[in-house]
Amino acid sequence: MLGLLLLLQVLASCLWLGHSEVLNSFDSCPQFFYAGTIPNDALNPKNPAWICQRFRNAYHYATLYDKDRRIPVYSAYIYHPAQGKRPKSWFVEPQLTGKSNLKEMESEKRLIDQYKISAEDIKESQAVCDDYRGLKGLDRGHLNPSGHMDNDESKMATFTLTNVVPQDSDLNDSQWRVYEDIKMIEKTKGCTTTYVITGAVPGKNSVSNGRVNRPSHIWSAACCPENEKPAKAWGAIAENDKNQVEELSLGKLEEKLTEHYGKTVILFNNACPRQ
C-alpha cells in the first residue's frame, strides 16, 4: 500500500512538472533565442504565460502570452522561410485553461468533445475563434508567420490563437507582408542563423466586447551571426492603424519600445549590434 502511495505521489509530481514547464519559463525551449538570452522583463505583463509552442511532439517556437489581454506579447523563432500550403485549422493552448496537463496545442472542438473541457474554461485566459469572427478591418495577424517556417508541422504550429493579434487588415495584407516576405529575405543574406522576436504593444482599445486587446503597434527584431563576421541586427515597427512600416536599427527599436512600456527594453544578447 505504501509503495502504491509513493508511486501516485511521483506520478502527480510528474504531471505538475509537465504543467509548469510551459507556463513558468522558457527553460524547455531556449534554442529559439540568440545565445539563449530572452528579452528582459520590461515586456512582461501582469498575468503572463511562457509557452514553448509544442505540436506533434516537437517545439517549434516560443511565445510570451498576456492572459489578461488575451494576446501574445511576442513570439521568438528561428527564421527558416519556405513555400508550402497555408494551414486552415486553428488551435488553442490547453494548459491555459487550468483544467489540462496536455502539453500540445489542440483545437477547441477536440478539447470540448474529447477532453470535456468547457468552452468557458477555454476562453477564460485566451482568445478563441469566436473573438475574431466578424471583425471589420482587422485580421488574425501572426507574430510568427507560417511562411517563416520550413516544414508542414512548424507551419501548422503557427496557427494557434496564442500567436496572433488583431492586426489592421491593410497593414497585414500590404506593407507588413512586404517586410515579412521580401525585406526579410534581403536582410538575412549572409546570415548563418537568424533569430527573430516579433511582438505587439498593447493598445487602449479592444475587440470582442472587451475580451481581446487591439495592439497599438506591431514590431519585429532580428539578430544573426554571419560567417566569420560579427553578428548583425535590425528592427521594424508599425502603427496598427496605418499601412506603413518603419525599418530601423535594433537600438532604435529598443528605444521606441522603452518609450511605449516605460521601462528599459532589451530584446537580444549584447553581441547583437544596436547601431
PDB file of C-alpha atoms in Angstrom:
ATOM      1  CA  MET A   1       0.000   0.000   0.000  1.00  0.00           C
ATOM      2  CA  LEU A   2       2.854   2.350   0.909  1.00  0.00           C
ATOM      3  CA  GLY A   3       4.522   1.574  -2.423  1.00  0.00           C
ATOM      4  CA  LEU A   4       1.314   2.483  -4.276  1.00  0.00           C
ATOM      5  CA  LEU A   5       1.057   5.817  -2.453  1.00  0.00           C
ATOM      6  CA  LEU A   6       4.660   6.647  -3.312  1.00  0.00           C
ATOM      7  CA  LEU A   7       4.015   5.793  -6.965  1.00  0.00           C
ATOM      8  CA  LEU A   8       0.961   8.058  -7.013  1.00  0.00           C
ATOM      9  CA  GLN A   9       2.990  10.895  -5.489  1.00  0.00           C
ATOM     10  CA  VAL A  10       5.670  10.520  -8.161  1.00  0.00           C
ATOM     11  CA  LEU A  11       3.068  10.475 -10.940  1.00  0.00           C
ATOM     12  CA  ALA A  12       1.365  13.556  -9.514  1.00  0.00           C
ATOM     13  CA  SER A  13       4.659  15.430  -9.372  1.00  0.00           C
ATOM     14  CA  CYS A  14       5.419  14.471 -12.985  1.00  0.00           C
ATOM     15  CA  LEU A  15       2.038  15.784 -14.085  1.00  0.00           C
ATOM     16  CA  TRP A  16       2.657  19.054 -12.293  1.00  0.00           C
ATOM     17  CA  LEU A  17       6.095  19.393 -13.854  1.00  0.00           C
ATOM     18  CA  GLY A  18       4.550  18.909 -17.273  1.00  0.00           C
ATOM     19  CA  HIS A  19       2.049  21.623 -16.467  1.00  0.00           C
ATOM     20  CA  SER A  20       4.555  24.188 -15.206  1.00  0.00           C
ATOM     21  CA  GLU A  21       7.044  23.515 -17.991  1.00  0.00           C
ATOM     22  CA  VAL A  22       5.061  25.620 -20.425  1.00  0.00           C
ATOM     23  CA  LEU A  23       3.628  28.273 -18.147  1.00  0.00           C
ATOM     24  CA  ASN A  24       6.513  29.444 -15.953  1.00  0.00           C
ATOM     25  CA  SER A  25       9.634  29.752 -18.104  1.00  0.00           C
ATOM     26  CA  PHE A  26      11.268  29.125 -21.447  1.00  0.00           C
ATOM     27  CA  ASP A  27      13.573  26.501 -19.938  1.00  0.00           C
ATOM     28  CA  SER A  28      12.260  23.869 -22.358  1.00  0.00           C
ATOM     29  CA  CYS A  29      12.878  25.944 -25.481  1.00  0.00           C
ATOM     30  CA  PRO A  30      15.866  28.312 -25.084  1.00  0.00           C
ATOM     31  CA  GLN A  31      17.041  27.389 -28.602  1.00  0.00           C
ATOM     32  CA  PHE A  32      14.716  29.991 -30.130  1.00  0.00           C
ATOM     33  CA  PHE A  33      16.628  32.876 -28.512  1.00  0.00           C
ATOM     34  CA  TYR A  34      20.038  34.085 -29.673  1.00  0.00           C
ATOM     35  CA  ALA A  35      22.666  32.742 -27.233  1.00  0.00           C
ATOM     36  CA  GLY A  36      19.750  31.565 -25.079  1.00  0.00           C
ATOM     37  CA  THR A  37      19.079  35.148 -23.937  1.00  0.00           C
ATOM     38  CA  ILE A  38      15.406  36.063 -23.595  1.00  0.00           C
ATOM     39  CA  PRO A  39      14.129  39.678 -23.596  1.00  0.00           C
ATOM     40  CA  ASN A  40      14.292  41.361 -20.210  1.00  0.00           C
ATOM     41  CA  ASP A  41      11.184  41.576 -18.035  1.00  0.00           C
ATOM     42  CA  ALA A  42      10.238  45.098 -19.177  1.00  0.00           C
ATOM     43  CA  LEU A  43       7.806  43.464 -21.623  1.00  0.00           C
ATOM     44  CA  ASN A  44       6.281  41.083 -19.079  1.00  0.00           C
ATOM     45  CA  PRO A  45       2.544  41.609 -18.476  1.00  0.00           C
ATOM     46  CA  LYS A  46       0.884  41.299 -15.069  1.00  0.00           C
ATOM     47  CA  ASN A  47      -0.512  37.857 -15.877  1.00  0.00           C
ATOM     48  CA  PRO A  48       1.991  36.132 -18.186  1.00  0.00           C
ATOM     49  CA  ALA A  49       2.307  32.637 -19.611  1.00  0.00           C
ATOM     50  CA  TRP A  50       5.562  31.375 -21.097  1.00  0.00           C
ATOM     51  CA  ILE A  51       4.589  28.976 -23.883  1.00  0.00           C
ATOM     52  CA  CYS A  52       7.003  26.633 -25.613  1.00  0.00           C
ATOM     53  CA  GLN A  53       4.819  26.063 -28.660  1.00  0.00           C
ATOM     54  CA  ARG A  54       4.605  22.284 -28.983  1.00  0.00           C
ATOM     55  CA  PHE A  55       2.988  20.372 -31.834  1.00  0.00           C
ATOM     56  CA  ARG A  56       3.384  16.725 -32.863  1.00  0.00           C
ATOM     57  CA  ASN A  57       5.926  16.040 -30.152  1.00  0.00           C
ATOM     58  CA  ALA A  58       8.296  18.890 -31.048  1.00  0.00           C
ATOM     59  CA  TYR A  59       8.840  22.526 -30.024  1.00  0.00           C
ATOM     60  CA  HIS A  60       8.590  24.986 -32.914  1.00  0.00           C
ATOM     61  CA  TYR A  61       8.940  28.449 -31.306  1.00  0.00           C
ATOM     62  CA  ALA A  62       8.335  30.323 -28.043  1.00  0.00           C
ATOM     63  CA  THR A  63       5.598  32.790 -27.057  1.00  0.00           C
ATOM     64  CA  LEU A  64       5.180  35.114 -24.090  1.00  0.00           C
ATOM     65  CA  TYR A  65       1.413  35.430 -23.657  1.00  0.00           C
ATOM     66  CA  ASP A  66      -0.709  38.007 -21.831  1.00  0.00           C
ATOM     67  CA  LYS A  67      -3.602  36.105 -20.242  1.00  0.00           C
ATOM     68  CA  ASP A  68      -5.465  39.284 -19.223  1.00  0.00           C
ATOM     69  CA  ARG A  69      -5.383  40.990 -22.627  1.00  0.00           C
ATOM     70  CA  ARG A  70      -5.570  37.606 -24.442  1.00  0.00           C
ATOM     71  CA  ILE A  71      -2.827  38.461 -26.917  1.00  0.00           C
ATOM     72  CA  PRO A  72       0.805  37.389 -27.282  1.00  0.00           C
ATOM     73  CA  VAL A  73       3.452  39.848 -26.102  1.00  0.00           C
ATOM     74  CA  TYR A  74       5.935  38.331 -28.541  1.00  0.00           C
ATOM     75  CA  SER A  75       6.855  35.135 -30.356  1.00  0.00           C
ATOM     76  CA  ALA A  76      10.507  34.127 -30.787  1.00  0.00           C
ATOM     77  CA  TYR A  77      11.645  31.789 -33.544  1.00  0.00           C
ATOM     78  CA  ILE A  78      14.396  30.856 -35.968  1.00  0.00           C
ATOM     79  CA  TYR A  79      13.785  32.145 -39.481  1.00  0.00           C
ATOM     80  CA  HIS A  80      13.505  29.290 -41.987  1.00  0.00           C
ATOM     81  CA  PRO A  81      11.388  30.611 -44.896  1.00  0.00           C
ATOM     82  CA  ALA A  82       9.870  28.053 -47.243  1.00  0.00           C
ATOM     83  CA  GLN A  83       6.944  27.647 -49.597  1.00  0.00           C
ATOM     84  CA  GLY A  84       4.078  25.420 -48.540  1.00  0.00           C
ATOM     85  CA  LYS A  85       0.350  25.120 -48.082  1.00  0.00           C
ATOM     86  CA  ARG A  86      -1.200  27.613 -45.720  1.00  0.00           C
ATOM     87  CA  PRO A  87      -2.903  25.739 -42.840  1.00  0.00           C
ATOM     88  CA  LYS A  88      -6.619  26.227 -42.260  1.00  0.00           C
ATOM     89  CA  SER A  89      -7.186  24.846 -38.763  1.00  0.00           C
ATOM     90  CA  TRP A  90      -6.760  26.937 -35.625  1.00  0.00           C
ATOM     91  CA  PHE A  91      -5.515  25.776 -32.247  1.00  0.00           C
ATOM     92  CA  VAL A  92      -5.625  26.970 -28.645  1.00  0.00           C
ATOM     93  CA  GLU A  93      -3.387  26.201 -25.658  1.00  0.00           C
ATOM     94  CA  PRO A  94      -4.901  23.545 -23.346  1.00  0.00           C
ATOM     95  CA  GLN A  95      -2.742  24.427 -20.346  1.00  0.00           C
ATOM     96  CA  LEU A  96      -4.092  27.981 -20.231  1.00  0.00           C
ATOM     97  CA  THR A  97      -7.452  26.514 -19.252  1.00  0.00           C
ATOM     98  CA  GLY A  98      -6.112  25.374 -15.882  1.00  0.00           C
ATOM     99  CA  LYS A  99      -8.003  22.131 -16.494  1.00  0.00           C
ATOM    100  CA  SER A 100      -5.496  20.143 -18.530  1.00  0.00           C
ATOM    101  CA  ASN A 101      -1.910  18.907 -18.497  1.00  0.00           C
ATOM    102  CA  LEU A 102      -1.896  18.338 -22.258  1.00  0.00           C
ATOM    103  CA  LYS A 103       1.479  19.573 -23.491  1.00  0.00           C
ATOM    104  CA  GLU A 104       0.470  20.253 -27.096  1.00  0.00           C
ATOM    105  CA  MET A 105      -1.845  22.757 -28.763  1.00  0.00           C
ATOM    106  CA  GLU A 106      -5.283  21.411 -29.652  1.00  0.00           C
ATOM    107  CA  SER A 107      -8.428  22.555 -31.441  1.00  0.00           C
ATOM    108  CA  GLU A 108     -11.259  23.988 -29.375  1.00  0.00           C
ATOM    109  CA  LYS A 109     -13.608  21.292 -30.676  1.00  0.00           C
ATOM    110  CA  ARG A 110     -11.352  18.446 -29.599  1.00  0.00           C
ATOM    111  CA  LEU A 111     -10.828  19.934 -26.149  1.00  0.00           C
ATOM    112  CA  ILE A 112     -14.589  20.200 -25.699  1.00  0.00           C
ATOM    113  CA  ASP A 113     -15.631  16.881 -27.277  1.00  0.00           C
ATOM    114  CA  GLN A 114     -12.780  14.569 -26.312  1.00  0.00           C
ATOM    115  CA  TYR A 115     -11.299  16.104 -23.174  1.00  0.00           C
ATOM    116  CA  LYS A 116     -14.567  17.531 -21.776  1.00  0.00           C
ATOM    117  CA  ILE A 117     -13.138  20.995 -21.139  1.00  0.00           C
ATOM    118  CA  SER A 118     -15.886  23.622 -21.283  1.00  0.00           C
ATOM    119  CA  ALA A 119     -15.882  26.464 -23.785  1.00  0.00           C
ATOM    120  CA  GLU A 120     -15.960  28.896 -20.857  1.00  0.00           C
ATOM    121  CA  ASP A 121     -12.806  27.401 -19.368  1.00  0.00           C
ATOM    122  CA  ILE A 122     -11.040  27.558 -22.728  1.00  0.00           C
ATOM    123  CA  LYS A 123     -11.839  31.234 -23.290  1.00  0.00           C
ATOM    124  CA  GLU A 124     -11.120  32.357 -19.720  1.00  0.00           C
ATOM    125  CA  SER A 125      -7.442  33.230 -20.294  1.00  0.00           C
ATOM    126  CA  GLN A 126      -7.012  33.158 -24.064  1.00  0.00           C
ATOM    127  CA  ALA A 127      -8.638  34.223 -27.308  1.00  0.00           C
ATOM    128  CA  VAL A 128     -10.840  31.777 -29.196  1.00  0.00           C
ATOM    129  CA  CYS A 129     -12.086  31.651 -32.778  1.00  0.00           C
ATOM    130  CA  ASP A 130     -15.313  33.488 -31.941  1.00  0.00           C
ATOM    131  CA  ASP A 131     -13.286  36.522 -30.814  1.00  0.00           C
ATOM    132  CA  TYR A 132     -12.024  37.015 -34.381  1.00  0.00           C
ATOM    133  CA  ARG A 133     -15.241  36.309 -36.280  1.00  0.00           C
ATOM    134  CA  GLY A 134     -16.945  39.263 -37.911  1.00  0.00           C
ATOM    135  CA  LEU A 135     -14.184  41.772 -37.218  1.00  0.00           C
ATOM    136  CA  LYS A 136     -14.121  44.610 -39.740  1.00  0.00           C
ATOM    137  CA  GLY A 137     -10.796  45.971 -40.902  1.00  0.00           C
ATOM    138  CA  LEU A 138      -8.843  43.564 -38.709  1.00  0.00           C
ATOM    139  CA  ASP A 139      -7.150  40.219 -39.401  1.00  0.00           C
ATOM    140  CA  ARG A 140      -5.662  37.483 -37.286  1.00  0.00           C
ATOM    141  CA  GLY A 141      -2.131  38.813 -37.586  1.00  0.00           C
ATOM    142  CA  HIS A 142       0.586  36.213 -36.990  1.00  0.00           C
ATOM    143  CA  LEU A 143       3.615  37.217 -34.952  1.00  0.00           C
ATOM    144  CA  ASN A 144       5.418  34.128 -36.213  1.00  0.00           C
ATOM    145  CA  PRO A 145       4.087  33.736 -39.771  1.00  0.00           C
ATOM    146  CA  SER A 146       3.758  30.307 -41.349  1.00  0.00           C
ATOM    147  CA  GLY A 147       5.860  31.492 -44.292  1.00  0.00           C
ATOM    148  CA  HIS A 148       8.864  31.785 -42.000  1.00  0.00           C
ATOM    149  CA  MET A 149       8.713  28.088 -41.127  1.00  0.00           C
ATOM    150  CA  ASP A 150      10.231  25.355 -43.320  1.00  0.00           C
ATOM    151  CA  ASN A 151       8.042  22.279 -42.765  1.00  0.00           C
ATOM    152  CA  ASP A 152       4.362  21.399 -42.566  1.00  0.00           C
ATOM    153  CA  GLU A 153       4.355  20.748 -38.809  1.00  0.00           C
ATOM    154  CA  SER A 154       6.016  24.061 -37.997  1.00  0.00           C
ATOM    155  CA  LYS A 155       3.695  25.928 -40.346  1.00  0.00           C
ATOM    156  CA  MET A 156       0.672  24.324 -38.685  1.00  0.00           C
ATOM    157  CA  ALA A 157       2.062  25.223 -35.271  1.00  0.00           C
ATOM    158  CA  THR A 158       1.896  28.928 -36.130  1.00  0.00           C
ATOM    159  CA  PHE A 159      -1.889  28.613 -36.424  1.00  0.00           C
ATOM    160  CA  THR A 160      -2.579  28.894 -32.729  1.00  0.00           C
ATOM    161  CA  LEU A 161      -4.516  31.852 -31.410  1.00  0.00           C
ATOM    162  CA  THR A 162      -1.755  32.393 -28.852  1.00  0.00           C
ATOM    163  CA  ASN A 163       0.406  33.536 -31.796  1.00  0.00           C
ATOM    164  CA  VAL A 164      -1.952  36.121 -33.332  1.00  0.00           C
ATOM    165  CA  VAL A 165      -3.257  39.599 -32.566  1.00  0.00           C
ATOM    166  CA  PRO A 166      -5.985  41.779 -34.104  1.00  0.00           C
ATOM    167  CA  GLN A 167      -3.947  43.430 -36.859  1.00  0.00           C
ATOM    168  CA  ASP A 168      -5.037  46.165 -39.247  1.00  0.00           C
ATOM    169  CA  SER A 169      -6.089  44.384 -42.453  1.00  0.00           C
ATOM    170  CA  ASP A 170      -4.403  46.829 -44.816  1.00  0.00           C
ATOM    171  CA  LEU A 171      -1.152  46.633 -42.890  1.00  0.00           C
ATOM    172  CA  ASN A 172      -1.287  42.838 -42.684  1.00  0.00           C
ATOM    173  CA  ASP A 173      -2.034  42.420 -46.391  1.00  0.00           C
ATOM    174  CA  SER A 174       0.376  45.067 -47.677  1.00  0.00           C
ATOM    175  CA  GLN A 175       3.403  46.682 -46.031  1.00  0.00           C
ATOM    176  CA  TRP A 176       3.836  44.237 -43.152  1.00  0.00           C
ATOM    177  CA  ARG A 177       3.667  41.382 -45.637  1.00  0.00           C
ATOM    178  CA  VAL A 178       6.273  43.119 -47.791  1.00  0.00           C
ATOM    179  CA  TYR A 179       8.530  43.266 -44.752  1.00  0.00           C
ATOM    180  CA  GLU A 180       7.912  39.601 -43.872  1.00  0.00           C
ATOM    181  CA  ASP A 181       8.151  38.185 -47.394  1.00  0.00           C
ATOM    182  CA  ILE A 182      10.615  40.445 -49.208  1.00  0.00           C
ATOM    183  CA  LYS A 183      12.614  42.643 -46.845  1.00  0.00           C
ATOM    184  CA  MET A 184      13.490  39.747 -44.540  1.00  0.00           C
ATOM    185  CA  ILE A 185      14.979  37.793 -47.432  1.00  0.00           C
ATOM    186  CA  GLU A 186      17.135  40.791 -48.345  1.00  0.00           C
ATOM    187  CA  LYS A 187      18.244  41.480 -44.788  1.00  0.00           C
ATOM    188  CA  THR A 188      19.197  37.891 -43.990  1.00  0.00           C
ATOM    189  CA  LYS A 189      21.624  37.459 -46.879  1.00  0.00           C
ATOM    190  CA  GLY A 190      24.865  36.095 -45.476  1.00  0.00           C
ATOM    191  CA  CYS A 191      23.281  35.028 -42.186  1.00  0.00           C
ATOM    192  CA  THR A 192      24.006  31.547 -40.899  1.00  0.00           C
ATOM    193  CA  THR A 193      21.082  31.512 -38.436  1.00  0.00           C
ATOM    194  CA  THR A 194      18.544  34.308 -37.983  1.00  0.00           C
ATOM    195  CA  TYR A 195      16.808  34.706 -34.626  1.00  0.00           C
ATOM    196  CA  VAL A 196      13.569  36.698 -34.730  1.00  0.00           C
ATOM    197  CA  ILE A 197      11.388  38.177 -32.000  1.00  0.00           C
ATOM    198  CA  THR A 198       8.115  39.699 -33.200  1.00  0.00           C
ATOM    199  CA  GLY A 199       5.713  41.360 -30.793  1.00  0.00           C
ATOM    200  CA  ALA A 200       2.784  43.678 -30.189  1.00  0.00           C
ATOM    201  CA  VAL A 201       2.486  46.730 -27.948  1.00  0.00           C
ATOM    202  CA  PRO A 202      -0.824  46.629 -26.033  1.00  0.00           C
ATOM    203  CA  GLY A 203      -3.238  49.333 -27.105  1.00  0.00           C
ATOM    204  CA  LYS A 204      -6.013  51.289 -25.407  1.00  0.00           C
ATOM    205  CA  ASN A 205      -8.799  49.613 -27.389  1.00  0.00           C
ATOM    206  CA  SER A 206     -10.139  46.085 -27.569  1.00  0.00           C
ATOM    207  CA  VAL A 207     -12.398  43.869 -29.675  1.00  0.00           C
ATOM    208  CA  SER A 208     -14.914  41.112 -28.969  1.00  0.00           C
ATOM    209  CA  ASN A 209     -16.740  43.005 -26.206  1.00  0.00           C
ATOM    210  CA  GLY A 210     -13.532  43.943 -24.470  1.00  0.00           C
ATOM    211  CA  ARG A 211     -12.085  40.442 -24.410  1.00  0.00           C
ATOM    212  CA  VAL A 212      -9.095  40.854 -26.748  1.00  0.00           C
ATOM    213  CA  ASN A 213      -6.737  43.824 -26.787  1.00  0.00           C
ATOM    214  CA  ARG A 214      -6.081  45.608 -30.072  1.00  0.00           C
ATOM    215  CA  PRO A 215      -2.345  46.424 -30.129  1.00  0.00           C
ATOM    216  CA  SER A 216      -1.195  49.959 -30.855  1.00  0.00           C
ATOM    217  CA  HIS A 217       1.951  48.765 -32.643  1.00  0.00           C
ATOM    218  CA  ILE A 218       3.393  45.643 -34.246  1.00  0.00           C
ATOM    219  CA  TRP A 219       7.181  45.258 -34.128  1.00  0.00           C
ATOM    220  CA  SER A 220       9.892  42.806 -35.088  1.00  0.00           C
ATOM    221  CA  ALA A 221      13.588  42.410 -34.321  1.00  0.00           C
ATOM    222  CA  ALA A 222      16.218  40.076 -35.737  1.00  0.00           C
ATOM    223  CA  CYS A 223      19.801  39.150 -34.968  1.00  0.00           C
ATOM    224  CA  CYS A 224      22.049  36.811 -36.920  1.00  0.00           C
ATOM    225  CA  PRO A 225      25.691  35.723 -36.920  1.00  0.00           C
ATOM    226  CA  GLU A 226      27.470  35.818 -40.273  1.00  0.00           C
ATOM    227  CA  ASN A 227      30.269  33.577 -41.466  1.00  0.00           C
ATOM    228  CA  GLU A 228      33.432  34.713 -39.664  1.00  0.00           C
ATOM    229  CA  LYS A 229      31.897  38.153 -39.053  1.00  0.00           C
ATOM    230  CA  PRO A 230      30.248  39.845 -36.063  1.00  0.00           C
ATOM    231  CA  ALA A 231      26.502  39.477 -35.748  1.00  0.00           C
ATOM    232  CA  LYS A 232      24.186  41.909 -37.488  1.00  0.00           C
ATOM    233  CA  ALA A 233      20.771  43.043 -36.275  1.00  0.00           C
ATOM    234  CA  TRP A 234      17.819  45.192 -37.286  1.00  0.00           C
ATOM    235  CA  GLY A 235      14.241  46.055 -36.401  1.00  0.00           C
ATOM    236  CA  ALA A 236      10.881  47.173 -37.774  1.00  0.00           C
ATOM    237  CA  ILE A 237       7.789  48.748 -36.229  1.00  0.00           C
ATOM    238  CA  ALA A 238       4.349  49.786 -37.487  1.00  0.00           C
ATOM    239  CA  GLU A 239       1.383  51.592 -36.010  1.00  0.00           C
ATOM    240  CA  ASN A 240      -1.540  49.184 -36.049  1.00  0.00           C
ATOM    241  CA  ASP A 241      -3.874  51.550 -37.883  1.00  0.00           C
ATOM    242  CA  LYS A 242      -1.585  52.668 -40.710  1.00  0.00           C
ATOM    243  CA  ASN A 243      -0.194  50.852 -43.722  1.00  0.00           C
ATOM    244  CA  GLN A 244       3.414  51.885 -43.056  1.00  0.00           C
ATOM    245  CA  VAL A 245       6.425  50.006 -41.695  1.00  0.00           C
ATOM    246  CA  GLU A 246       9.463  51.806 -40.297  1.00  0.00           C
ATOM    247  CA  GLU A 247      12.731  49.899 -40.629  1.00  0.00           C
ATOM    248  CA  LEU A 248      15.330  50.865 -38.056  1.00  0.00           C
ATOM    249  CA  SER A 249      18.305  49.648 -36.056  1.00  0.00           C
ATOM    250  CA  LEU A 250      17.862  47.257 -33.142  1.00  0.00           C
ATOM    251  CA  GLY A 251      18.930  50.022 -30.777  1.00  0.00           C
ATOM    252  CA  LYS A 252      16.321  52.471 -32.127  1.00  0.00           C
ATOM    253  CA  LEU A 253      13.612  49.809 -31.879  1.00  0.00           C
ATOM    254  CA  GLU A 254      14.526  49.119 -28.259  1.00  0.00           C
ATOM    255  CA  GLU A 255      14.381  52.878 -27.585  1.00  0.00           C
ATOM    256  CA  LYS A 256      10.893  53.121 -29.095  1.00  0.00           C
ATOM    257  CA  LEU A 257       9.669  50.129 -27.092  1.00  0.00           C
ATOM    258  CA  THR A 258      11.198  51.638 -23.953  1.00  0.00           C
ATOM    259  CA  GLU A 259       9.060  54.732 -24.560  1.00  0.00           C
ATOM    260  CA  HIS A 260       5.910  52.639 -25.021  1.00  0.00           C
ATOM    261  CA  TYR A 261       6.466  50.405 -21.984  1.00  0.00           C
ATOM    262  CA  GLY A 262       8.001  52.993 -19.643  1.00  0.00           C
ATOM    263  CA  LYS A 263      10.845  50.593 -18.816  1.00  0.00           C
ATOM    264  CA  THR A 264      14.184  49.897 -20.464  1.00  0.00           C
ATOM    265  CA  VAL A 265      13.618  47.178 -23.055  1.00  0.00           C
ATOM    266  CA  ILE A 266      16.422  44.808 -24.040  1.00  0.00           C
ATOM    267  CA  LEU A 267      15.491  42.270 -26.716  1.00  0.00           C
ATOM    268  CA  PHE A 268      18.722  40.465 -27.543  1.00  0.00           C
ATOM    269  CA  ASN A 269      22.082  39.398 -26.185  1.00  0.00           C
ATOM    270  CA  ASN A 270      24.721  42.146 -26.110  1.00  0.00           C
ATOM    271  CA  ALA A 271      26.531  40.506 -29.041  1.00  0.00           C
ATOM    272  CA  CYS A 272      23.771  41.825 -31.312  1.00  0.00           C
ATOM    273  CA  PRO A 273      24.770  45.324 -32.521  1.00  0.00           C
ATOM    274  CA  ARG A 274      22.456  48.200 -31.657  1.00  0.00           C
ATOM    275  CA  GLN A 275      23.620  50.657 -34.374  1.00  0.00           C
TER     276      GLN A 275
END
